mmCIF file of C-alpha atoms in Angstrom:
data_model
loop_
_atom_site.group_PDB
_atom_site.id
_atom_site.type_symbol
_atom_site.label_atom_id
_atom_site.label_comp_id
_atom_site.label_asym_id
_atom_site.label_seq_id
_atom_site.Cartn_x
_atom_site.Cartn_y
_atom_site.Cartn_z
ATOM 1 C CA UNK P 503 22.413 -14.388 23.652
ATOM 2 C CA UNK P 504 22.196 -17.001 20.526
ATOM 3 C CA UNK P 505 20.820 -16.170 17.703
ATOM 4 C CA UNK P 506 19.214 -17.934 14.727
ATOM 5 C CA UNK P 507 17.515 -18.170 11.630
ATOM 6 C CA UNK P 508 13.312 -18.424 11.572
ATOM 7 C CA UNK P 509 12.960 -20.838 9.643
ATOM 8 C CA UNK P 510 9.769 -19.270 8.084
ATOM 9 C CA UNK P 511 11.144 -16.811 7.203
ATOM 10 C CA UNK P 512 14.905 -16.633 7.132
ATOM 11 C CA UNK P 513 14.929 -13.912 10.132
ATOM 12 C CA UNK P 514 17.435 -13.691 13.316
ATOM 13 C CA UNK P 515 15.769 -14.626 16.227
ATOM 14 C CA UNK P 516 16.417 -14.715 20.028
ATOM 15 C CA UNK P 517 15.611 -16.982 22.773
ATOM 16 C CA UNK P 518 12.007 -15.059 23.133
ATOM 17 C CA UNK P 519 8.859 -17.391 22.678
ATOM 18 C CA UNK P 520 7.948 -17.899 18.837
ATOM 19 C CA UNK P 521 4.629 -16.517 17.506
ATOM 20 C CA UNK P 522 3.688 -15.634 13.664
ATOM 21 C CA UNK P 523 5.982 -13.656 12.373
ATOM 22 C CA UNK P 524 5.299 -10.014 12.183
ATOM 23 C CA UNK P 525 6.173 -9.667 8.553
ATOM 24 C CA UNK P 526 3.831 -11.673 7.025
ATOM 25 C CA UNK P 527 1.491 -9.336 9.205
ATOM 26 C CA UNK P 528 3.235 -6.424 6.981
ATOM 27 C CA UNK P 529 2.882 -8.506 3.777
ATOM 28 C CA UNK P 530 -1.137 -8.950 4.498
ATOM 29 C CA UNK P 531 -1.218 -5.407 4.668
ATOM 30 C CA UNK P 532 0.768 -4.447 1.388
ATOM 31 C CA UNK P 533 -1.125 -7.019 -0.230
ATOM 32 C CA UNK P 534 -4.786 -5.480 0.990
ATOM 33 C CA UNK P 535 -3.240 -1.556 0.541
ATOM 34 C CA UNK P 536 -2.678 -3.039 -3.395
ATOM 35 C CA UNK P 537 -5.805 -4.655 -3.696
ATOM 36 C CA UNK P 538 -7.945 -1.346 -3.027
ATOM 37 C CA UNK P 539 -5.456 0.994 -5.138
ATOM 38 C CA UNK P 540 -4.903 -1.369 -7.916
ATOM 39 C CA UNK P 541 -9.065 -2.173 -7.864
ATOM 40 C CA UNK P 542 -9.878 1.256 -7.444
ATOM 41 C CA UNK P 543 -7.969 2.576 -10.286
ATOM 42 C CA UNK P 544 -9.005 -0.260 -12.969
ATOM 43 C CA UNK P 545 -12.523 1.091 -12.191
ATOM 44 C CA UNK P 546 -12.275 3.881 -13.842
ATOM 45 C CA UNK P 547 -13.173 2.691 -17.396
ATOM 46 C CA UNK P 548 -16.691 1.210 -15.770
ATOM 47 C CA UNK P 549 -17.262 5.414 -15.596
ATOM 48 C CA UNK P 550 -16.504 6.174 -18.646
ATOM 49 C CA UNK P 551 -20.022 5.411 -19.641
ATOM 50 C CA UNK P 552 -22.088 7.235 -17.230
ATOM 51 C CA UNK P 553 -19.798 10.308 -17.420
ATOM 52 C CA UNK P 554 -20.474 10.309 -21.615
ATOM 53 C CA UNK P 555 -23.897 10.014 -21.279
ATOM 54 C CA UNK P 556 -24.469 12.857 -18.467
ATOM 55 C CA UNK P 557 -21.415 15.503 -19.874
ATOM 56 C CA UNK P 558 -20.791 14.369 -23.092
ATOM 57 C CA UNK P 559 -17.556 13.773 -22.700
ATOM 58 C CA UNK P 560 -15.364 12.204 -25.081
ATOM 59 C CA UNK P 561 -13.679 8.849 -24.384
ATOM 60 C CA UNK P 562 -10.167 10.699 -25.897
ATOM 61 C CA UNK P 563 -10.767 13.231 -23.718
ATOM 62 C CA UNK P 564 -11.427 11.303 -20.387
ATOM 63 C CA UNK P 565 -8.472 8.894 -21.264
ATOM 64 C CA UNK P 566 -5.920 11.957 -21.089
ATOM 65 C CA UNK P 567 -7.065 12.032 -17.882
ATOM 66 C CA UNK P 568 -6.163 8.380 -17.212
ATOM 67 C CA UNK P 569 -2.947 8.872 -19.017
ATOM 68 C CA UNK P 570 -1.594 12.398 -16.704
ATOM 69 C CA UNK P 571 -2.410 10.255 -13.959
ATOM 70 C CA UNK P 572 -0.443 7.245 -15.165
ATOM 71 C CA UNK P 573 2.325 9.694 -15.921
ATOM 72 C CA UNK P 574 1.925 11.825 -12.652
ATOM 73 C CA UNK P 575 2.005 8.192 -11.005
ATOM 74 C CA UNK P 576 5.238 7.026 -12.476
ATOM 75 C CA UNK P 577 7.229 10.344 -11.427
ATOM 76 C CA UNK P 578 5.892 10.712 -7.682
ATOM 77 C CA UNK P 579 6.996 7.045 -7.424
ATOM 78 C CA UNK P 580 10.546 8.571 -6.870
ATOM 79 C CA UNK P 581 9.497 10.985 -4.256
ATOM 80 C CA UNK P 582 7.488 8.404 -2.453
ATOM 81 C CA UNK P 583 10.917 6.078 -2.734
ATOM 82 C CA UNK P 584 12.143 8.696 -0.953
ATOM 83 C CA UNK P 585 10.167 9.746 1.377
ATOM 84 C CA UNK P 586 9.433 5.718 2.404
ATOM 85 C CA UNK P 587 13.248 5.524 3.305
ATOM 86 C CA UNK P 588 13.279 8.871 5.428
ATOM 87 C CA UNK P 589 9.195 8.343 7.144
ATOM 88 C CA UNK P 590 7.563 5.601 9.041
ATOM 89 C CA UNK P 591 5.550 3.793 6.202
ATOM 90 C CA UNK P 592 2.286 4.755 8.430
ATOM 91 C CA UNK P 593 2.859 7.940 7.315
ATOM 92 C CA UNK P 594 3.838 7.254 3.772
ATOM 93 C CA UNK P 595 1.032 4.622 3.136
ATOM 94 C CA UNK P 596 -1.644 7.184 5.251
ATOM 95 C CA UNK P 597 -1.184 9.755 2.846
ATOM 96 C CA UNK P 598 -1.710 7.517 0.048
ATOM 97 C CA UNK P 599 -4.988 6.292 1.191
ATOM 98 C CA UNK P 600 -5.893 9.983 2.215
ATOM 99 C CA UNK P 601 -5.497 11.372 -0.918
ATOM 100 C CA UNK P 602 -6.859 8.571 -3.378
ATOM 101 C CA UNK P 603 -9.949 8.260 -1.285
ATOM 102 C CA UNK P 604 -10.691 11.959 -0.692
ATOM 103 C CA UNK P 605 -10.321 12.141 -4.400
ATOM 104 C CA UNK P 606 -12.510 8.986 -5.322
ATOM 105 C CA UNK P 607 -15.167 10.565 -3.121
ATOM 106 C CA UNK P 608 -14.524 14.091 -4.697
ATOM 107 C CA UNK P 609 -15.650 12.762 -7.715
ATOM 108 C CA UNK P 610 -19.003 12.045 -7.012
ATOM 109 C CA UNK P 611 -19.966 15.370 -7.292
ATOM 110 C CA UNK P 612 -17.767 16.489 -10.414
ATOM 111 C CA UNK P 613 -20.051 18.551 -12.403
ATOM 112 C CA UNK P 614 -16.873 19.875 -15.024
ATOM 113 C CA UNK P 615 -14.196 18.655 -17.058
ATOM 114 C CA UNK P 616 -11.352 20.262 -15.126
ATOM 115 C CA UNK P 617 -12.531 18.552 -12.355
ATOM 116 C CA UNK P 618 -11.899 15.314 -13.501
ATOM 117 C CA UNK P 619 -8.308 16.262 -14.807
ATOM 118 C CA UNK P 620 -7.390 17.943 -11.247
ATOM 119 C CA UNK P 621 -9.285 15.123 -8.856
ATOM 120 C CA UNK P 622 -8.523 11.960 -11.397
ATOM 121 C CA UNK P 623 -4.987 12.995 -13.083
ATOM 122 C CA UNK P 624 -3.530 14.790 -10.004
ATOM 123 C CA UNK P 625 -4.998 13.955 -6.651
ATOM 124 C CA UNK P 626 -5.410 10.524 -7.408
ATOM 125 C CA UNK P 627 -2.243 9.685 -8.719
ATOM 126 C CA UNK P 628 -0.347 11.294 -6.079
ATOM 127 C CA UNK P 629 -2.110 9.035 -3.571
ATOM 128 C CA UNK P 630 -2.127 5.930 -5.363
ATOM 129 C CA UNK P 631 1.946 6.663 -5.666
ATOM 130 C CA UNK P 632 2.050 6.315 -1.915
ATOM 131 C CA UNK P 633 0.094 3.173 -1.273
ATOM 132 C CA UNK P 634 1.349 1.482 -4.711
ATOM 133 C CA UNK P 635 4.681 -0.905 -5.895
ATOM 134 C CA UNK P 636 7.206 1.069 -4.605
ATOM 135 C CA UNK P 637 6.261 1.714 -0.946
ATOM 136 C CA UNK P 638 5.565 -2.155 -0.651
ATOM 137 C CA UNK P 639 8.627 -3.683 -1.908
ATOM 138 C CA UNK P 640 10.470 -1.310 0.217
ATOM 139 C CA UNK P 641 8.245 -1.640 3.591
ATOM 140 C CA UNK P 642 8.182 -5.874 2.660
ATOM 141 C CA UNK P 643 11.802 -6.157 2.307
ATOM 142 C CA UNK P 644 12.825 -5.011 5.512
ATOM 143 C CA UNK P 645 11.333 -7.863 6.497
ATOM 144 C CA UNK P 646 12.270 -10.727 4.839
ATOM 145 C CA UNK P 647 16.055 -12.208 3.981
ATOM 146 C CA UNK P 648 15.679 -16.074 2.546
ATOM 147 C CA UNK P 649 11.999 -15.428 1.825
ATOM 148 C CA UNK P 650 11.885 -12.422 0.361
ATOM 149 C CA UNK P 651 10.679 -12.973 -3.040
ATOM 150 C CA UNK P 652 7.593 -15.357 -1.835
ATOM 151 C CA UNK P 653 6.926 -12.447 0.654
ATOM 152 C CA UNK P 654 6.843 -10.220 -2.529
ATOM 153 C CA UNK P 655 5.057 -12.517 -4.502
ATOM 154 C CA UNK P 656 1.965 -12.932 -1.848
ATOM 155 C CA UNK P 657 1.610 -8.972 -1.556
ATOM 156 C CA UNK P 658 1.953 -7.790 -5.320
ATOM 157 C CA UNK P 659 -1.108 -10.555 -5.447
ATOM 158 C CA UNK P 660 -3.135 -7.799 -3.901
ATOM 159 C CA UNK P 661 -2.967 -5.799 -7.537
ATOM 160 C CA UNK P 662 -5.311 -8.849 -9.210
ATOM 161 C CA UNK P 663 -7.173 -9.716 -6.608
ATOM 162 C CA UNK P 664 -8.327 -5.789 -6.348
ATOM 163 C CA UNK P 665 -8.696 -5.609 -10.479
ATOM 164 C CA UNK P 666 -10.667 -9.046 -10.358
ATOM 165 C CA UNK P 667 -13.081 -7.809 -7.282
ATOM 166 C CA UNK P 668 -13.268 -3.769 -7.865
ATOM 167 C CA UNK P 669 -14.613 -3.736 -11.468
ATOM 168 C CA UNK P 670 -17.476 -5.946 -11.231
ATOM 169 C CA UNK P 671 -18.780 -4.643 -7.764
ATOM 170 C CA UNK P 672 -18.351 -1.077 -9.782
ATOM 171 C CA UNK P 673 -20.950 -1.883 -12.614
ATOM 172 C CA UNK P 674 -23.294 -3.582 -10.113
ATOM 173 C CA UNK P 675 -23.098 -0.425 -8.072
ATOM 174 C CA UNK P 676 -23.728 1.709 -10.974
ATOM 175 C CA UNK P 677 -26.355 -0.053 -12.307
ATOM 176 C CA UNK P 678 -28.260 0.098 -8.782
ATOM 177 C CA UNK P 679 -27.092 3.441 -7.257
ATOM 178 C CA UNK P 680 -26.086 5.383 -10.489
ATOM 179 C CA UNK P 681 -22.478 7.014 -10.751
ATOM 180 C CA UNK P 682 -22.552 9.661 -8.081
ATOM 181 C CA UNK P 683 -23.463 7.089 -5.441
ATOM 182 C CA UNK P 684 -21.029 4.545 -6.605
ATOM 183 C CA UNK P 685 -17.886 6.549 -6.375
ATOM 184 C CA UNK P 686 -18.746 7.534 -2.988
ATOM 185 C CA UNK P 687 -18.787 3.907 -2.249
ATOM 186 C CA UNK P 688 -15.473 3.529 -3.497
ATOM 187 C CA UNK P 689 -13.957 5.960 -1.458
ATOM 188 C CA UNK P 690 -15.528 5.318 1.406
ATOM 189 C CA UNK P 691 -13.838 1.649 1.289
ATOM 190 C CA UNK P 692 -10.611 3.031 1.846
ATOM 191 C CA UNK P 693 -11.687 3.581 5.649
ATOM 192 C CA UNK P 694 -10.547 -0.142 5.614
ATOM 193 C CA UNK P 695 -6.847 0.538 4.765
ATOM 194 C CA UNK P 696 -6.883 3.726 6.472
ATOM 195 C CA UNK P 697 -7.687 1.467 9.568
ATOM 196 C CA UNK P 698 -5.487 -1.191 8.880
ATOM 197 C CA UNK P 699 -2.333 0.957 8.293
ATOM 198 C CA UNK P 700 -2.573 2.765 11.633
ATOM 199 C CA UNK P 701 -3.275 -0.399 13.979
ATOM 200 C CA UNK P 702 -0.666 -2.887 12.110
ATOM 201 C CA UNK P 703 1.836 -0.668 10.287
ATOM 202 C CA UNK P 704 5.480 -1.145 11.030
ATOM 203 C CA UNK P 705 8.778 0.184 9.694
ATOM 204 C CA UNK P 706 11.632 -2.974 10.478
ATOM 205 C CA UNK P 707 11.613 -5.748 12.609
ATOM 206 C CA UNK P 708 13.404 -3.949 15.143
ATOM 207 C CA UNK P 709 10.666 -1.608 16.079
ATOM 208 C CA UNK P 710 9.054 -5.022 17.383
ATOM 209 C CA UNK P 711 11.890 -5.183 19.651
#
């Protein structure tokens, strides 16, 4: 049968009727998986207030926290590399949003400092290495030959788009619902990529036939 290039996107084609093209279906869904890890994480500085003020916790203290999970993050990124290249990405990117969200929502009812260290610095950096940079340019570029960088470009949008939306909805949340309520509205938003990973997520184009 002849084959040739999309044109949108620079993919081999067959005779079969022309629709949108599934990657950019898979680059929607990077892009929104960013947007919630990248706008989830940023928020974490809005706490730092409210956690001072009830524990009297140091900001020092509370940004080693920040920095074991930044650390943590950067190391599990090769494992998740890894484990992206052996594992259907619904798997990969499920786990992420599992564990980031169980331990956003964990958090509303920290009442010690370990507990911020374990659910913050470990938990949540573990799952925010499977839904983060890595995982997406891998699951994106299967996808994409001549427009592979635009297709890049359009999903690592996600990570401002979630930093410029997160932080602001987390103060206003505080300032209504107080701390506790606010984190538990955080991680209860990552139902949404939960969702959206199961129905839509794809490992090559050859799994759509």
């Amino acid at each position: 049968m002849a084959r040739s290039l999309d044109a949108r996107a620079g993919e081999p084609v067959t005779g079969r009727k022309r629709g949108l093209y599934y990657g950019w279906i898979m680059v929607a869904l990077c892009s929104t998986l960013l947007a919630f890890s990248y706008g989830a994480r940023y928020t974490f500085g809005v706490f730092m207030d409210p956690f001072a003020r009830e524990f009297g916790w140091s900001r020092s203290t509370m940004s080693l926290a920040f920095s074991i999970f930044t650390w943590l993050y950067g190391v599990m990124q090769i494992y998740w590399g890894i484990l992206i290249e052996r594992r259907h990405p619904r798997v990969v990117m499920g786990l992420g949003v599992i564990f980031f969200g169980v331990a956003v929502v964990a958090m509303a009812g920290m009442s010690t400092l370990w507990q911020l260290f374990v659910l913050q610095g470990v938990v949540a950096a573990i799952g925010f290495s499977g839904m983060g940079m890595v995982p997406s340019s891998a699951v994106v570029s299967r996808w994409f030959v001549r427009r592979k960088g635009t297709a890049l470009s359009i999903a690592f949008a996600g990570v401002s788009v979630g930093q410029l939306v997160f932080s602001p909805l987390a103060m206003v949340w505080i300032l209504q619902y107080g701390w506790r309520i606010s984190l538990l509205i955080i991680g209860g938003t990552f139902v949404v990529p939960g969702i959206l990973v199961v129905l839509l997520a794809r490992s090559s184009p050859s799994e759509m036939g």
